[in-house]
Coordinates of N, CA and C in Angstrom, one line a residue:
X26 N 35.7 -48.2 4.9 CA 35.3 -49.6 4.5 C 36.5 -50.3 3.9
X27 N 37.1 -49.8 2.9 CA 38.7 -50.5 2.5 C 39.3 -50.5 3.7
X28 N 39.4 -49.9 4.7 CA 41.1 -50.5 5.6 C 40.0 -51.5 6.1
X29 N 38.7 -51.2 7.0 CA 38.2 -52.8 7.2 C 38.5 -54.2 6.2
X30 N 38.2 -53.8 5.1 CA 38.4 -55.5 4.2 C 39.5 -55.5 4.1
X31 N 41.0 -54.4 4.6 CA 42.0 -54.4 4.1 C 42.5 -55.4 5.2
X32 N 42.0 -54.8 6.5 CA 42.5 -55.6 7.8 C 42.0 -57.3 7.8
X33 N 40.6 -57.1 7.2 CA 40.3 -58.5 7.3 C 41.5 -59.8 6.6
X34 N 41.1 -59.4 5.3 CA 41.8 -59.7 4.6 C 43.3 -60.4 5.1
X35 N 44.2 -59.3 5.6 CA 45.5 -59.4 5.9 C 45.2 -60.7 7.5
X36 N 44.2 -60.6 8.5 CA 43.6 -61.5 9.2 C 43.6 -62.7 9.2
X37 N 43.2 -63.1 7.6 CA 43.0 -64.0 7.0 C 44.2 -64.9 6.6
X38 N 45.1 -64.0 5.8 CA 46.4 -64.2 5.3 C 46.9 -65.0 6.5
X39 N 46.8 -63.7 7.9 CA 48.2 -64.2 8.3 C 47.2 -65.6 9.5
X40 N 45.9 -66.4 9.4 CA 45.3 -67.7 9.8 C 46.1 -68.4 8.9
X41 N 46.0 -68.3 7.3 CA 46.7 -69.4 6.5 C 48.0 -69.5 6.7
X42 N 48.8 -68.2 7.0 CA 50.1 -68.7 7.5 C 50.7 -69.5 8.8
X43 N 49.7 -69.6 10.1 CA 49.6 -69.9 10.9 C 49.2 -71.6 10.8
X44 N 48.2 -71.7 10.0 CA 48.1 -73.0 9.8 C 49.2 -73.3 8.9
X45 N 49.4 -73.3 8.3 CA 50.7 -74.0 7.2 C 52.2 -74.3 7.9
X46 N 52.4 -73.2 9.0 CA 53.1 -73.9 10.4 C 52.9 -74.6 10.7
X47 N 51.8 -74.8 11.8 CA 51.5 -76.0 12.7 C 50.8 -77.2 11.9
X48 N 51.2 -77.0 10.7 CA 50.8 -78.3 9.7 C 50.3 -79.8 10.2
X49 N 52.0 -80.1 10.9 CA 52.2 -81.5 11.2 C 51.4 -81.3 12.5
X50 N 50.5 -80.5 13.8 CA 50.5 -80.9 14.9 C 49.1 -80.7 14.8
X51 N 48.4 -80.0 14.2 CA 46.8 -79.8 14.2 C 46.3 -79.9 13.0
X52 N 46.4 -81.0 12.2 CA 45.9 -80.8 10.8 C 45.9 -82.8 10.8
X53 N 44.9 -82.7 9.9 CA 44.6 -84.1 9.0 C 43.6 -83.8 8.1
X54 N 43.2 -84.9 7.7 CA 42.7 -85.3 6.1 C 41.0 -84.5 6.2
X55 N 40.7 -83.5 5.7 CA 39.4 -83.0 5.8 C 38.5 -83.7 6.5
X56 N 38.1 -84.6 5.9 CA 36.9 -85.7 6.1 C 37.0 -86.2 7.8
X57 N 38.1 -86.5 7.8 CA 38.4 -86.8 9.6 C 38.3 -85.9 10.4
X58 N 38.7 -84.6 10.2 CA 38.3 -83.3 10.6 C 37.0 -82.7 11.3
X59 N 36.1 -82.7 9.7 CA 34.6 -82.7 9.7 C 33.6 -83.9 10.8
X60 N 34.1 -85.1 10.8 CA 33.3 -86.0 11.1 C 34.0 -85.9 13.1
X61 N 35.1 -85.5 13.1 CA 35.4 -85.1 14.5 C 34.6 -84.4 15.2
X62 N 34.4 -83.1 14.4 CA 33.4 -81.8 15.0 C 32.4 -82.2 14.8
X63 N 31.8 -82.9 14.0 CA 30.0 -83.1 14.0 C 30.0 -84.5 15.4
X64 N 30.7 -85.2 15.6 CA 30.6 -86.7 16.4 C 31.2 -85.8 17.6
X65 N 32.0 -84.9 18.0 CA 32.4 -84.8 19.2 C 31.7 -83.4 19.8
X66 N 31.6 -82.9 18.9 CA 31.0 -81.2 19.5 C 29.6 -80.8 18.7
X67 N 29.1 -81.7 17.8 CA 27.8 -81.2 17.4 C 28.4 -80.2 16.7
X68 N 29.1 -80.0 15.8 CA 29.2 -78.9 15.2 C 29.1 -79.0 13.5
X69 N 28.4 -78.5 13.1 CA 28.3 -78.3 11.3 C 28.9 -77.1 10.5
X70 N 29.3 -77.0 9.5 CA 29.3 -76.4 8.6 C 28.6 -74.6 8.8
X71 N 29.2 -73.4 9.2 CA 27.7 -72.4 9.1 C 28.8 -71.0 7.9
X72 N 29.9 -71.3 7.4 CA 30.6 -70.5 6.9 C 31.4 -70.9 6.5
X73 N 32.0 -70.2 4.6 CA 33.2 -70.7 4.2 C 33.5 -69.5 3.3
X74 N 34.4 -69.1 2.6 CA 35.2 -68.2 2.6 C 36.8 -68.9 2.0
X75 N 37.1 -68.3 0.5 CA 38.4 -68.7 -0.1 C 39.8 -67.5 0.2
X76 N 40.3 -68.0 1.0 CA 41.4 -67.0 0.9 C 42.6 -67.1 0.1
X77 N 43.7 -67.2 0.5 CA 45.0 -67.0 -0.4 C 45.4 -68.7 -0.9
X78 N 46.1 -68.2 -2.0 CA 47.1 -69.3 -2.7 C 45.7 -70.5 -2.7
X79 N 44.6 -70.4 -2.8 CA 43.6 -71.4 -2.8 C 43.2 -72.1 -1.4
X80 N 43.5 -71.6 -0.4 CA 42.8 -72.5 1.0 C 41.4 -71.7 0.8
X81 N 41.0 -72.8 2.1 CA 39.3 -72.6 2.4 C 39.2 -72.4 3.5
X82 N 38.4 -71.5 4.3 CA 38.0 -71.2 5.7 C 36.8 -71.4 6.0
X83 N 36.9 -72.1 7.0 CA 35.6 -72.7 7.6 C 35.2 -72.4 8.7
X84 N 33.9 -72.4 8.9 CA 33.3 -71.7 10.4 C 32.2 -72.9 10.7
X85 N 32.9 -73.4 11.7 CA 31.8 -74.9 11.9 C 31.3 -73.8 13.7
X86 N 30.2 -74.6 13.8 CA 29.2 -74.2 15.2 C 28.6 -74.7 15.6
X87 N 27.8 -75.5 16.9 CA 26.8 -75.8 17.5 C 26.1 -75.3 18.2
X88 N 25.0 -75.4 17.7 CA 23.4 -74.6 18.2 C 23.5 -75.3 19.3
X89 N 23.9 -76.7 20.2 CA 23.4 -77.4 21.1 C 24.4 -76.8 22.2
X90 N 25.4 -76.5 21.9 CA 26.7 -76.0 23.0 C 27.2 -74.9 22.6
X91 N 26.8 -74.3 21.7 CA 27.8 -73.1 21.6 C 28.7 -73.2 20.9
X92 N 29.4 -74.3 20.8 CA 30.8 -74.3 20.5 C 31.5 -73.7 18.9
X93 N 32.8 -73.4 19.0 CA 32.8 -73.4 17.9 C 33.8 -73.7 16.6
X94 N 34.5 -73.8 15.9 CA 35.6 -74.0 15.1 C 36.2 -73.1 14.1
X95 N 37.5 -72.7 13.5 CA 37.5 -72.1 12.6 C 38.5 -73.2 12.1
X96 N 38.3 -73.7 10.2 CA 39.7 -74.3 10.1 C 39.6 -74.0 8.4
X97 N 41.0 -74.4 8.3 CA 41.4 -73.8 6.9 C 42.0 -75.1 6.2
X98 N 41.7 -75.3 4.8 CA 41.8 -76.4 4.2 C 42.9 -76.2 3.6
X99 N 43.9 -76.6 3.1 CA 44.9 -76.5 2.3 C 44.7 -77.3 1.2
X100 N 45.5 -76.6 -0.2 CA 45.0 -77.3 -1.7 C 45.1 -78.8 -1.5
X101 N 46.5 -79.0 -0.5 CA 46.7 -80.5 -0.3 C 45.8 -81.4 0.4
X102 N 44.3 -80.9 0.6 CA 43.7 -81.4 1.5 C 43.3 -81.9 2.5
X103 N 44.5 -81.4 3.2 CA 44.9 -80.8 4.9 C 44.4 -80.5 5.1
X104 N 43.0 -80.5 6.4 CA 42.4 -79.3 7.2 C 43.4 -79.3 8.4
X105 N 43.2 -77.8 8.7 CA 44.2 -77.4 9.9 C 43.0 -77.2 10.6
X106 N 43.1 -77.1 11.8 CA 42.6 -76.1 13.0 C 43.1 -74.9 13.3
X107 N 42.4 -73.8 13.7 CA 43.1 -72.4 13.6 C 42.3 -72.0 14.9
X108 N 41.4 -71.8 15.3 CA 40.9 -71.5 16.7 C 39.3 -72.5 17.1
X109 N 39.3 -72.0 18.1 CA 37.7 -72.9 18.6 C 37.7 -71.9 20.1
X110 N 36.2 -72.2 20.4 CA 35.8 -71.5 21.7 C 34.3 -72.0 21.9
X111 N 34.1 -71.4 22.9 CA 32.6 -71.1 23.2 C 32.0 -69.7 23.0
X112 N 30.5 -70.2 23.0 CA 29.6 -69.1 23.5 C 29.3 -68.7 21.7
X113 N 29.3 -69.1 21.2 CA 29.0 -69.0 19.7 C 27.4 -68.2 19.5
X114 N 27.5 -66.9 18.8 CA 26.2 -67.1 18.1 C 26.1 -66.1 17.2
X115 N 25.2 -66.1 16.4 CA 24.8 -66.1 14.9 C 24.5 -64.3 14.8
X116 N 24.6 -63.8 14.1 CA 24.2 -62.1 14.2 C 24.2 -62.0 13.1
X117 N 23.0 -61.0 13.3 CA 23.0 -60.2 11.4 C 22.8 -58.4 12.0
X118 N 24.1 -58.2 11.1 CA 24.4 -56.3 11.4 C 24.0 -55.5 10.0
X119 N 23.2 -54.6 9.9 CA 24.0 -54.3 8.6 C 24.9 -53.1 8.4
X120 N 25.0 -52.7 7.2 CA 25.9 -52.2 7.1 C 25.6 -50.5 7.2
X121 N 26.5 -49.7 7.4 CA 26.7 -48.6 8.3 C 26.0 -47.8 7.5
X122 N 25.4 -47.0 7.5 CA 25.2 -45.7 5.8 C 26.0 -45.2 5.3
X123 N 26.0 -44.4 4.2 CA 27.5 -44.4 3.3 C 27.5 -43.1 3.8
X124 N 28.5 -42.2 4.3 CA 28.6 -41.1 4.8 C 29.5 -40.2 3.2

C-alpha cells in the first residue's frame, strides 16, 4: 500500500512539473479554463486533490461524451492542462483486504 501512494504521489509531482513547463502554451486564468470545458465538452468538476508546493488537480468529465480533463491550478492562478481523452467512466473498487 505505501509504494502505491508512494508511486501515486511521485505521479502527481512529476503532472505539476509538467505543467509548470508548458506554462506559457496550455495554461490560462482558471475561470476561462472551467467555462471552456463546461461550453465546449460538457464537462464539470468530478475530482480535486492538493498536491505539491500548493497546486490543485482537477478531474473534469462528461456523462454526455465521455470525455475527459485532468488540469492543475497553480498558486498563481494558472490552470494548466495536463491530459484529456475519451471513454471516461466512474468506478468504485474497494480496497484489497489487509493481508
Amino acid at each position: 500500500m505505501k509504494n502505491t501512494l508512494f508511486k501515486m504521489t511521485m505521479g502527481l509531482g512529476i503532472m505539476v512539473l509538467a505543467a509548470q513547463q508548458v506554462h506559457a502554451q496550455n495554461c490560462a486564468p482558471r475561470s476561462d479554463v472551467v467555462n471552456r470545458l463546461a461550453e465546449t465538452y460538457g464537462e464539470t468538476r468530478r475530482g480535486i486533490g492538493i498536491a505539491r508546493q500548493g497546486a490543485v488537480i482537477e478531474v473534469f468529465t462528461s456523462d454526455r461524451t465521455g470525455s475527459w480533463t485532468i488540469t492543475v491550478t497553480l498558486p498563481d492562478g494558472m490552470t494548466c492542462l495536463v491530459a484529456s481523452g475519451q471513454t471516461y467512466e466512474t468506478m468504485t473498487e474497494t480496497l484489497p483486504p489487509n493481508t
